[in-house]
XYZ file of N, CA and C in Angstrom:
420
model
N 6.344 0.693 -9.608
C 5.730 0.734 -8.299
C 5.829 -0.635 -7.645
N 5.637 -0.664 -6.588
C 5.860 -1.855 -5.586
C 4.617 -2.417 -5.560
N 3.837 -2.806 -6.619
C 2.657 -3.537 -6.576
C 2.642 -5.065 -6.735
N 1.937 -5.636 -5.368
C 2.009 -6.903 -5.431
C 0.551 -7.523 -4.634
N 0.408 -8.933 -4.578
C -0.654 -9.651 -3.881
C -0.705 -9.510 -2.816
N -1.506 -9.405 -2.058
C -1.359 -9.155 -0.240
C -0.844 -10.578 0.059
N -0.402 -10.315 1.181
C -0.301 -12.057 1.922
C -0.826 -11.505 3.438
N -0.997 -12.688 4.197
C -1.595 -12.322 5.703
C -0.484 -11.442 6.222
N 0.566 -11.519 5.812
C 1.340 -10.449 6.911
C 1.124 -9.133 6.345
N 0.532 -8.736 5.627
C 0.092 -7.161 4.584
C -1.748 -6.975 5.557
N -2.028 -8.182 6.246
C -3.661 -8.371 6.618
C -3.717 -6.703 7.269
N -3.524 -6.247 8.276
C -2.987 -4.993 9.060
C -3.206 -4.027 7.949
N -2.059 -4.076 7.173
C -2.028 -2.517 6.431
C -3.577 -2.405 5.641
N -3.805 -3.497 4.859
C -5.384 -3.384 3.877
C -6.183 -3.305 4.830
N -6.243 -3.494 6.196
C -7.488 -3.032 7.206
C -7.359 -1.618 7.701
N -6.747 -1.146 7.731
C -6.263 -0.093 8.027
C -6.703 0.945 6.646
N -6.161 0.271 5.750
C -6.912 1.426 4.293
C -8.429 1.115 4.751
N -9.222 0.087 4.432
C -10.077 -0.266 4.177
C -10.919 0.657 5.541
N -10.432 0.549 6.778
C -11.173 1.946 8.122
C -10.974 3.445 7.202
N -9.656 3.632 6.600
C -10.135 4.891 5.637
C -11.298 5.148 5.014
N -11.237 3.835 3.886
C -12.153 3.914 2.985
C -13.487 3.908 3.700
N -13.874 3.057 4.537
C -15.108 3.393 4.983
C -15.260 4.459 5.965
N -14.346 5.284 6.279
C -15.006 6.547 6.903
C -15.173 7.180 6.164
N -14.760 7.297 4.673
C -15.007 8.793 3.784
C -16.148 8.118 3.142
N -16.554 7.041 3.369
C -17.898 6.388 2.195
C -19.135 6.684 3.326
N -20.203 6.805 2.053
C -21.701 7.180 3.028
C -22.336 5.279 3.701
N -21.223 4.870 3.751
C -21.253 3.362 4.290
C -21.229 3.561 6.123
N -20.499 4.448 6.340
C -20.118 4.382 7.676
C -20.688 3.886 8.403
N -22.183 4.005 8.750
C -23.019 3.407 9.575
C -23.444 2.198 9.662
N -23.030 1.532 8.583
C -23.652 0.299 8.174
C -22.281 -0.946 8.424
N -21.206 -0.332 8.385
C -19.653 -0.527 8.565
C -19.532 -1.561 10.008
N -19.265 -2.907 9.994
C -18.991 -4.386 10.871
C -17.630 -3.945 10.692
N -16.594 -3.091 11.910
C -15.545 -3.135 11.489
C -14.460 -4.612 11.983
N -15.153 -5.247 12.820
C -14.616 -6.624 12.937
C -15.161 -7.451 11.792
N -15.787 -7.353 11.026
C -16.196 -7.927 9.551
C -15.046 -7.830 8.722
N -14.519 -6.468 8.956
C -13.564 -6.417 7.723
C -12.271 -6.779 7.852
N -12.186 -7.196 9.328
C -10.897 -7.989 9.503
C -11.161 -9.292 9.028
N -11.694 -9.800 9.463
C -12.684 -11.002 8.593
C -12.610 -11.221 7.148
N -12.729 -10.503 7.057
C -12.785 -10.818 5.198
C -11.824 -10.265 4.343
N -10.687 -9.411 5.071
C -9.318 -9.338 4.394
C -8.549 -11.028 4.237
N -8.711 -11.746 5.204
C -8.157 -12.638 4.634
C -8.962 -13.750 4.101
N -10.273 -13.625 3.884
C -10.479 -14.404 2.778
C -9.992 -13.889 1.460
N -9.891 -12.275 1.348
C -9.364 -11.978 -0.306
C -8.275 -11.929 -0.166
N -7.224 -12.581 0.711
C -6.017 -12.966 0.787
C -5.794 -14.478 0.261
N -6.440 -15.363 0.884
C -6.729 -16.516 0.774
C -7.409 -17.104 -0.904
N -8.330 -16.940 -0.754
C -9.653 -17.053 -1.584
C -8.894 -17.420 -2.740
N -8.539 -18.532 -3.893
C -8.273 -17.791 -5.469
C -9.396 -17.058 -6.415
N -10.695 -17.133 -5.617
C -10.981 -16.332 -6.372
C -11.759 -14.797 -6.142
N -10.847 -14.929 -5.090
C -10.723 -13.293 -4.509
C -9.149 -12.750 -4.799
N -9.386 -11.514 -4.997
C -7.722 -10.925 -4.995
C -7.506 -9.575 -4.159
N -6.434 -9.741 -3.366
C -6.157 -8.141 -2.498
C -4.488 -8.194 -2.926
N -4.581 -6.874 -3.764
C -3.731 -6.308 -3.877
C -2.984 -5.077 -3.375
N -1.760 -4.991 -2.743
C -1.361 -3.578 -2.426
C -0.367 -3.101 -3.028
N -0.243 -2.077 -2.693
C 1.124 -1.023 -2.924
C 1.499 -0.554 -2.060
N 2.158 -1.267 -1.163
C 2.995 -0.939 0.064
C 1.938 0.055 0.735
N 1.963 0.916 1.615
C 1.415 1.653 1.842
C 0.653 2.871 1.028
N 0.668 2.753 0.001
C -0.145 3.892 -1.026
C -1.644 3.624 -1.458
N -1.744 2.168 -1.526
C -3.267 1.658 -1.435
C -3.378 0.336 -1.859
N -4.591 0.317 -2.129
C -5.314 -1.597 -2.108
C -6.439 -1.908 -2.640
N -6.542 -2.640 -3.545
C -7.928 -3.352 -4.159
C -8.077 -4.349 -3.962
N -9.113 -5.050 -3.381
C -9.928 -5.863 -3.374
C -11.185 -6.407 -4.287
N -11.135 -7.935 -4.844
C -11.800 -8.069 -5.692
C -12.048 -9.480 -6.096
N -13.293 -9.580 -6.447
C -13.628 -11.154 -6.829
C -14.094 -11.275 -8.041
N -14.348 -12.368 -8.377
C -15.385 -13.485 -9.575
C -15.905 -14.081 -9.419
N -17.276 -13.666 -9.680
C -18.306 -14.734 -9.906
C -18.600 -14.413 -10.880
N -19.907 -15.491 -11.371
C -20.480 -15.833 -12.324
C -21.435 -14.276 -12.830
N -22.323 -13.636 -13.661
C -22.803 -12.712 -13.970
C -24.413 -13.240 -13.472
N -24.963 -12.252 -12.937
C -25.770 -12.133 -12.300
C -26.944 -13.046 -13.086
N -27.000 -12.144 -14.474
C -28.125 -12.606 -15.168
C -27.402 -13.729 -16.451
N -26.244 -14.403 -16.610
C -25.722 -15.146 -16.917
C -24.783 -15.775 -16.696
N -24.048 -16.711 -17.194
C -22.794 -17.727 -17.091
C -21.406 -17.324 -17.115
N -21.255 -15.743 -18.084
C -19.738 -15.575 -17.995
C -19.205 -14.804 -16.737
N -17.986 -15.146 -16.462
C -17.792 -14.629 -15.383
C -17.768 -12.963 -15.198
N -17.671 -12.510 -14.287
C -17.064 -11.039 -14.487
C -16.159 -11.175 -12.930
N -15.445 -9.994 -13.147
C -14.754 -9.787 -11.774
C -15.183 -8.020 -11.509
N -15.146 -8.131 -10.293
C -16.020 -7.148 -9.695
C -14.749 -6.590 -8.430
N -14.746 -5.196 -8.027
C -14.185 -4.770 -7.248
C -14.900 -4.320 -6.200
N -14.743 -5.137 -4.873
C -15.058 -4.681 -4.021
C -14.519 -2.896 -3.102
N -13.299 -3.042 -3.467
C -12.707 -1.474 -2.449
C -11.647 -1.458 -3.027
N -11.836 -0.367 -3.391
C -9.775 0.085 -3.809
C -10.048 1.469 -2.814
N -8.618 1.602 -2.750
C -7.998 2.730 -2.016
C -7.062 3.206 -2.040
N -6.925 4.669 -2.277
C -5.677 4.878 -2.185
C -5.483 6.057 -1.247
N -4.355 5.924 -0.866
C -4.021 7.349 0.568
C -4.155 8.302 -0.434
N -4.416 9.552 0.386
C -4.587 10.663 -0.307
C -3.462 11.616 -1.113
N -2.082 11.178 0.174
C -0.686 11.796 -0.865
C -0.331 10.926 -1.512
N -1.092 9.942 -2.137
C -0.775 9.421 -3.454
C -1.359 9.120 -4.245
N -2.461 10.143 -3.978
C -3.235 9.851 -5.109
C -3.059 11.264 -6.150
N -2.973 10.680 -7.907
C -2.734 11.269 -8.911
C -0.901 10.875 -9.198
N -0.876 10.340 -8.701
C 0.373 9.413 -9.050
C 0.668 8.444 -9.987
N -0.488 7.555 -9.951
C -0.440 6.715 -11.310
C -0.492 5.319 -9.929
N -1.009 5.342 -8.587
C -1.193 4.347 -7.975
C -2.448 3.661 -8.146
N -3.502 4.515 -8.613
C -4.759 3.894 -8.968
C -5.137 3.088 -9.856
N -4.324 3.847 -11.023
C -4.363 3.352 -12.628
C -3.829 1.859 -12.447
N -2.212 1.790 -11.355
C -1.563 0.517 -11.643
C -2.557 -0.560 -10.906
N -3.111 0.084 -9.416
C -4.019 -1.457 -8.865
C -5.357 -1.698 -9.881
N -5.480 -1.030 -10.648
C -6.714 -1.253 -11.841
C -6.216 -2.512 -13.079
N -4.866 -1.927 -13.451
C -4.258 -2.542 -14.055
C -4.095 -3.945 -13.741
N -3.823 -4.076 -12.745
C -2.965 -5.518 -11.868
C -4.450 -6.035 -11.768
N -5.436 -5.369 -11.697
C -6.758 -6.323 -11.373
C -7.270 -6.880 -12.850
N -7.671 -5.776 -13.517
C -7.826 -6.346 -15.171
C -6.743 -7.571 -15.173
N -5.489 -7.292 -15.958
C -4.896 -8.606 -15.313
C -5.193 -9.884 -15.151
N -5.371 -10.205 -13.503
C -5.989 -10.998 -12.530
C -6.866 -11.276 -13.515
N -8.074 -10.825 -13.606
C -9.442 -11.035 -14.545
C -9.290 -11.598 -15.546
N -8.394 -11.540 -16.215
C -7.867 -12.308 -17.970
C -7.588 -13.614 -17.541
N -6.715 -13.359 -16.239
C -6.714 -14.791 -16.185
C -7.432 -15.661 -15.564
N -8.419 -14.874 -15.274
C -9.190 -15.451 -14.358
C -10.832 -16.466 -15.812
N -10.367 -15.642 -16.620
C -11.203 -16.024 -17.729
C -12.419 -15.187 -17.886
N -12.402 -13.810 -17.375
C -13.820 -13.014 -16.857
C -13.875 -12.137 -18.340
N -15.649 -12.101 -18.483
C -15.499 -11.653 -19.532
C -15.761 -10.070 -19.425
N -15.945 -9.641 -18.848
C -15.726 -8.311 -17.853
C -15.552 -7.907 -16.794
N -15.010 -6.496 -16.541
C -14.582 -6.288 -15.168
C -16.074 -4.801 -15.237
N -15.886 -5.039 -13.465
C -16.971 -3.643 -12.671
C -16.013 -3.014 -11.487
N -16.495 -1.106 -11.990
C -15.865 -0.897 -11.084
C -16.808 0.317 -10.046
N -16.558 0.894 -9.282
C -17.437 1.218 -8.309
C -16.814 2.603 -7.890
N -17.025 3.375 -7.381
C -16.724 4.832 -6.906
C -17.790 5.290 -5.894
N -16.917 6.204 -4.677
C -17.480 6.766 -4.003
C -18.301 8.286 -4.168
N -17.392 8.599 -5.755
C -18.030 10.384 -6.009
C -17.907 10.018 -7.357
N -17.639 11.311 -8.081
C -17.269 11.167 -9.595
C -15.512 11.699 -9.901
N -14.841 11.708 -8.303
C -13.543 11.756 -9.091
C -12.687 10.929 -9.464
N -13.165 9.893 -9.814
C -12.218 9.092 -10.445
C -12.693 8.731 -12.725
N -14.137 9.326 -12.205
C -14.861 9.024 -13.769
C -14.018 9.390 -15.016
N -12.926 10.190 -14.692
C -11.781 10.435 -16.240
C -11.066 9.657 -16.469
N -10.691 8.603 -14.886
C -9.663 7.712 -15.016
C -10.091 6.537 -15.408
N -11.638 6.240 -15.141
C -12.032 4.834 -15.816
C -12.321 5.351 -17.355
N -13.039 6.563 -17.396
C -12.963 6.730 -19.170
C -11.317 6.505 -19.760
N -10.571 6.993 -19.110
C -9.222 7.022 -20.076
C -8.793 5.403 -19.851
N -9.182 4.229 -18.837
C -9.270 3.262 -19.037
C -9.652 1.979 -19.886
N -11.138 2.973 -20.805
C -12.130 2.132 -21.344
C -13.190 1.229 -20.691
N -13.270 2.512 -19.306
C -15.067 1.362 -18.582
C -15.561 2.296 -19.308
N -17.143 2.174 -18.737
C -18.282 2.964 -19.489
C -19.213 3.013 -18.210
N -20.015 4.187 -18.145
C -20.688 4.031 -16.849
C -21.458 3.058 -17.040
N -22.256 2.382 -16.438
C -22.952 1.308 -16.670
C -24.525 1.583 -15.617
N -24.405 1.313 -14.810
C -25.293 2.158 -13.598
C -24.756 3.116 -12.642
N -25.546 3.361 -11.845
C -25.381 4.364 -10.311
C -26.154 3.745 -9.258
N -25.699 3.759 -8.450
C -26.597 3.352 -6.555
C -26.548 4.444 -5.972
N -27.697 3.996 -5.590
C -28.561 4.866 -4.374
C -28.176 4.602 -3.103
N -28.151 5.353 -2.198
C -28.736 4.485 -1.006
C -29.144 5.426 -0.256
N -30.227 4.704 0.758
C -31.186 5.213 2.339
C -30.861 4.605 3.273
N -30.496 5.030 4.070
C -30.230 4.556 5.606
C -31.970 4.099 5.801
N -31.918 2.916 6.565
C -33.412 2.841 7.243
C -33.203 2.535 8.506
């Protein structure tokens, strides 16, 4: 697959997933869509942010910091996405891949990953995540 690092000239296509992703997420309302032009290229920029794509098939976004309640790092995924005719392809598995990855070298001693429903929960089990929690949310 054609999986690689975004650069600013890719800025366009990952905003463009990323208006997907937040119309099918119960985010919508809460959604700064001039924010997220904004902050594609810090995880362009950033080293210790990463946006990755696959040409037009999809995109993860993702950082490291430190662990909430301790010192080792973890890397955390902010948004992956993938278009819908390509998904069950093996485009998800690879931007998962390419992020773990990233994370090794990043020195993280775990990765988090996040979902909008439960269809992706076979692909992180056949990965080796583990559920860990669930979020809520209320509009107020």
């Amino acid at each position: 697959m054609d999986l690689r690092e975004a650069t600013l000239a890719d800025a366009e296509t990952v905003i463009k997933m990323l208006f997907s992703f937040a119309a099918s997420s119960p985010y919508t309302n809460l959604v700064d869509f001039y924010r997220i032009g904004q902050l594609v290229g810090s995880f362009i920029i950033d080293e210790d942010k990463l946006a990755v794509i696959c040409e037009d098939k999809g995109m993860l976004l993702g950082l490291t910091l430190p662990f909430l309640w301790g010192t080792k790092r973890t890397a955390t995924e902010m948004a992956w996405w993938v278009e819908p005719p390509h998904r069950k392809s093996g485009v998800g598995t690879e931007l998962i891949g390419y992020f773990h990855v990233w994370a090794e070298q990043k020195g993280c001693a775990a990765i988090t990953l996040t979902s909008l429903d439960n269809s992706v929960n076979k692909l992180y089990d056949r990965l080796g995540f583990k559920l860990c929690e669930q979020t809520y949310i209320k509009e107020i």
